[in-house]
Short mmCIF file of C-alpha atoms and ligand atoms in Angstrom, two decimals:
data_model
loop_
_atom_site.label_atom_id
_atom_site.label_comp_id
_atom_site.label_asym_id
_atom_site.label_seq_id
_atom_site.Cartn_x
_atom_site.Cartn_y
_atom_site.Cartn_z
CA UNK A 1362 100.71 -39.66 -48.72
CA UNK A 1363 98.60 -42.55 -50.05
CA UNK A 1364 99.57 -45.89 -48.58
CA UNK A 1365 103.34 -46.46 -48.44
CA UNK A 1366 104.18 -44.49 -51.57
CA UNK A 1367 104.82 -40.73 -51.53
CA UNK A 1368 102.83 -38.53 -53.87
CA UNK A 1369 104.72 -36.40 -56.38
CA UNK A 1370 104.59 -33.40 -54.06
CA UNK A 1371 106.58 -35.31 -51.45
CA UNK A 1372 109.35 -36.32 -53.84
CA UNK A 1373 112.71 -34.51 -53.38
CA UNK A 1374 113.79 -32.02 -56.06
CA UNK A 1375 115.93 -33.54 -58.75
CA UNK A 1376 118.26 -31.73 -61.11
CA UNK A 1377 117.42 -28.16 -62.01
CA UNK A 1378 118.07 -26.56 -65.38
CA UNK A 1379 118.70 -22.97 -64.37
CA UNK A 1380 119.94 -21.80 -67.79
CA UNK A 1381 117.69 -23.00 -70.64
CA UNK A 1382 119.45 -24.15 -73.80
CA UNK A 1383 122.73 -24.81 -71.98
CA UNK A 1384 123.11 -28.53 -72.70
CA UNK A 1385 125.86 -27.89 -75.24
CA UNK A 1386 128.08 -26.67 -72.39
CA UNK A 1387 128.21 -30.18 -70.93
CA UNK A 1388 130.82 -32.46 -72.46
CA UNK A 1389 128.67 -35.60 -72.27
CA UNK A 1390 131.24 -37.40 -74.41
CA UNK A 1391 133.04 -38.05 -71.11
CA UNK A 1392 130.42 -40.76 -70.38
CA UNK A 1393 131.27 -42.78 -73.47
CA UNK A 1394 132.73 -46.29 -73.29
CA UNK A 1395 132.38 -46.93 -77.03
CA UNK A 1396 132.64 -44.50 -79.92
CA UNK A 1397 130.92 -44.62 -83.29
CA UNK A 1398 133.28 -44.89 -86.24
CA UNK A 1399 131.78 -44.22 -89.67
CA UNK A 1400 133.19 -46.00 -92.70
CA UNK A 1401 132.86 -43.26 -95.29
CA UNK A 1402 133.44 -45.79 -98.07
CA UNK A 1403 130.18 -47.52 -97.09
CA UNK A 1404 128.07 -44.51 -96.03
CA UNK A 1405 125.31 -43.61 -98.49
CA UNK A 1406 124.49 -40.32 -96.69
CA UNK A 1407 120.90 -41.40 -96.06
CA UNK A 1408 121.05 -39.29 -92.85
CA UNK A 1409 119.16 -41.84 -90.73
CA UNK A 1410 121.89 -41.72 -88.09
CA UNK A 1411 121.68 -37.93 -88.09
CA UNK A 1412 117.91 -38.07 -87.56
CA UNK A 1413 118.00 -40.61 -84.73
CA UNK A 1414 121.01 -39.40 -82.72
CA UNK A 1415 119.52 -38.14 -79.43
CA UNK A 1416 122.43 -35.77 -78.89
CA UNK A 1417 122.64 -34.21 -82.35
CA UNK A 1418 126.19 -35.51 -82.47
CA UNK A 1419 126.22 -36.76 -86.05
CA UNK A 1420 127.69 -33.93 -88.09
CA UNK A 1421 126.37 -33.20 -91.56
CA UNK A 1422 127.12 -30.45 -94.05
CA UNK A 1423 124.98 -29.87 -97.15
CA UNK A 1424 123.22 -33.21 -96.65
CA UNK A 1425 126.45 -35.20 -96.31
CA UNK A 1426 127.73 -36.89 -93.17
CA UNK A 1427 131.12 -35.45 -92.22
CA UNK A 1428 131.80 -36.98 -88.81
CA UNK A 1429 130.81 -37.24 -85.16
CA UNK A 1430 130.91 -34.61 -82.43
CA UNK A 1431 132.83 -36.68 -79.89
CA UNK A 1432 132.64 -33.94 -77.26
CA UNK A 1433 128.90 -34.62 -76.92
CA UNK A 1434 128.37 -38.16 -78.30
CA UNK A 1435 127.50 -40.39 -75.34
CA UNK A 1436 128.19 -43.61 -77.21
CA UNK A 1437 124.64 -44.95 -77.00
CA UNK A 1438 124.99 -46.80 -80.31
CA UNK A 1439 121.62 -45.73 -81.70
CA UNK A 1440 123.29 -44.43 -84.86
CA UNK A 1441 124.93 -47.81 -85.48
CA UNK A 1442 121.61 -49.58 -84.89
CA UNK A 1443 119.72 -47.30 -87.27
CA UNK A 1444 122.25 -47.43 -90.09
CA UNK A 1445 120.59 -49.72 -92.66
CA UNK A 1446 121.82 -53.33 -92.28
CA UNK A 1447 122.75 -53.55 -95.96
CA UNK A 1448 125.08 -50.58 -95.43
CA UNK A 1449 126.24 -51.08 -91.83
CA UNK A 1450 128.66 -48.18 -92.05
CA UNK A 1451 128.92 -47.45 -88.32
CA UNK A 1452 130.93 -49.57 -85.89
CA UNK A 1453 130.99 -49.01 -82.15
CA UNK A 1454 134.57 -49.43 -80.98
CA UNK A 1455 135.78 -49.44 -77.36
CA UNK A 1456 137.41 -46.28 -76.06
CA UNK A 1457 141.06 -46.84 -75.22
S1 SF4 B 2948 126.53 -43.16 -80.34
FE1 SF4 B 2948 124.57 -42.19 -79.76
S2 SF4 B 2948 125.15 -40.11 -79.16
FE2 SF4 B 2948 126.88 -40.93 -80.31
S3 SF4 B 2948 126.55 -40.27 -82.42
FE3 SF4 B 2948 125.64 -42.33 -82.21
S4 SF4 B 2948 123.49 -41.96 -81.68
FE4 SF4 B 2948 124.61 -40.04 -81.32
S1 SF4 B 2949 122.80 -44.20 -91.36
FE1 SF4 B 2949 124.66 -45.15 -92.18
S2 SF4 B 2949 124.51 -44.86 -94.40
FE2 SF4 B 2949 123.04 -43.47 -93.48
S3 SF4 B 2949 124.15 -41.53 -93.26
FE3 SF4 B 2949 124.43 -42.65 -91.34
S4 SF4 B 2949 126.35 -43.78 -91.57
FE4 SF4 B 2949 125.69 -43.13 -93.62
#
């Protein structure tokens, strides 16, 4: 140990991923306090929200946005932030 701070070898083990590729099994949508709602009348299908969503929760078929996977969407709001301001098709609404 150098000084007062522990080195990385002294740190306790954190979470372990024992089954690779298993993240889909976790319903991270349970964490959400706000949900993204897409106004399909405004959406231009530019796919920016699909690209930026960290949880791959924006659903697209044949290059068109079709909805949101609410079982895994954590409600971070990145999709709403990245939707072009002139379009502003995504609103974050509080979960009931
Ligand atoms: S709120 Fe976050 S997790 Fe949910 S669809 Fe948008 S970017 Fe993805
Ligand atoms: S970023 Fe906005 S306009 Fe582009 S696909 Fe997503 S919801 Fe539609």
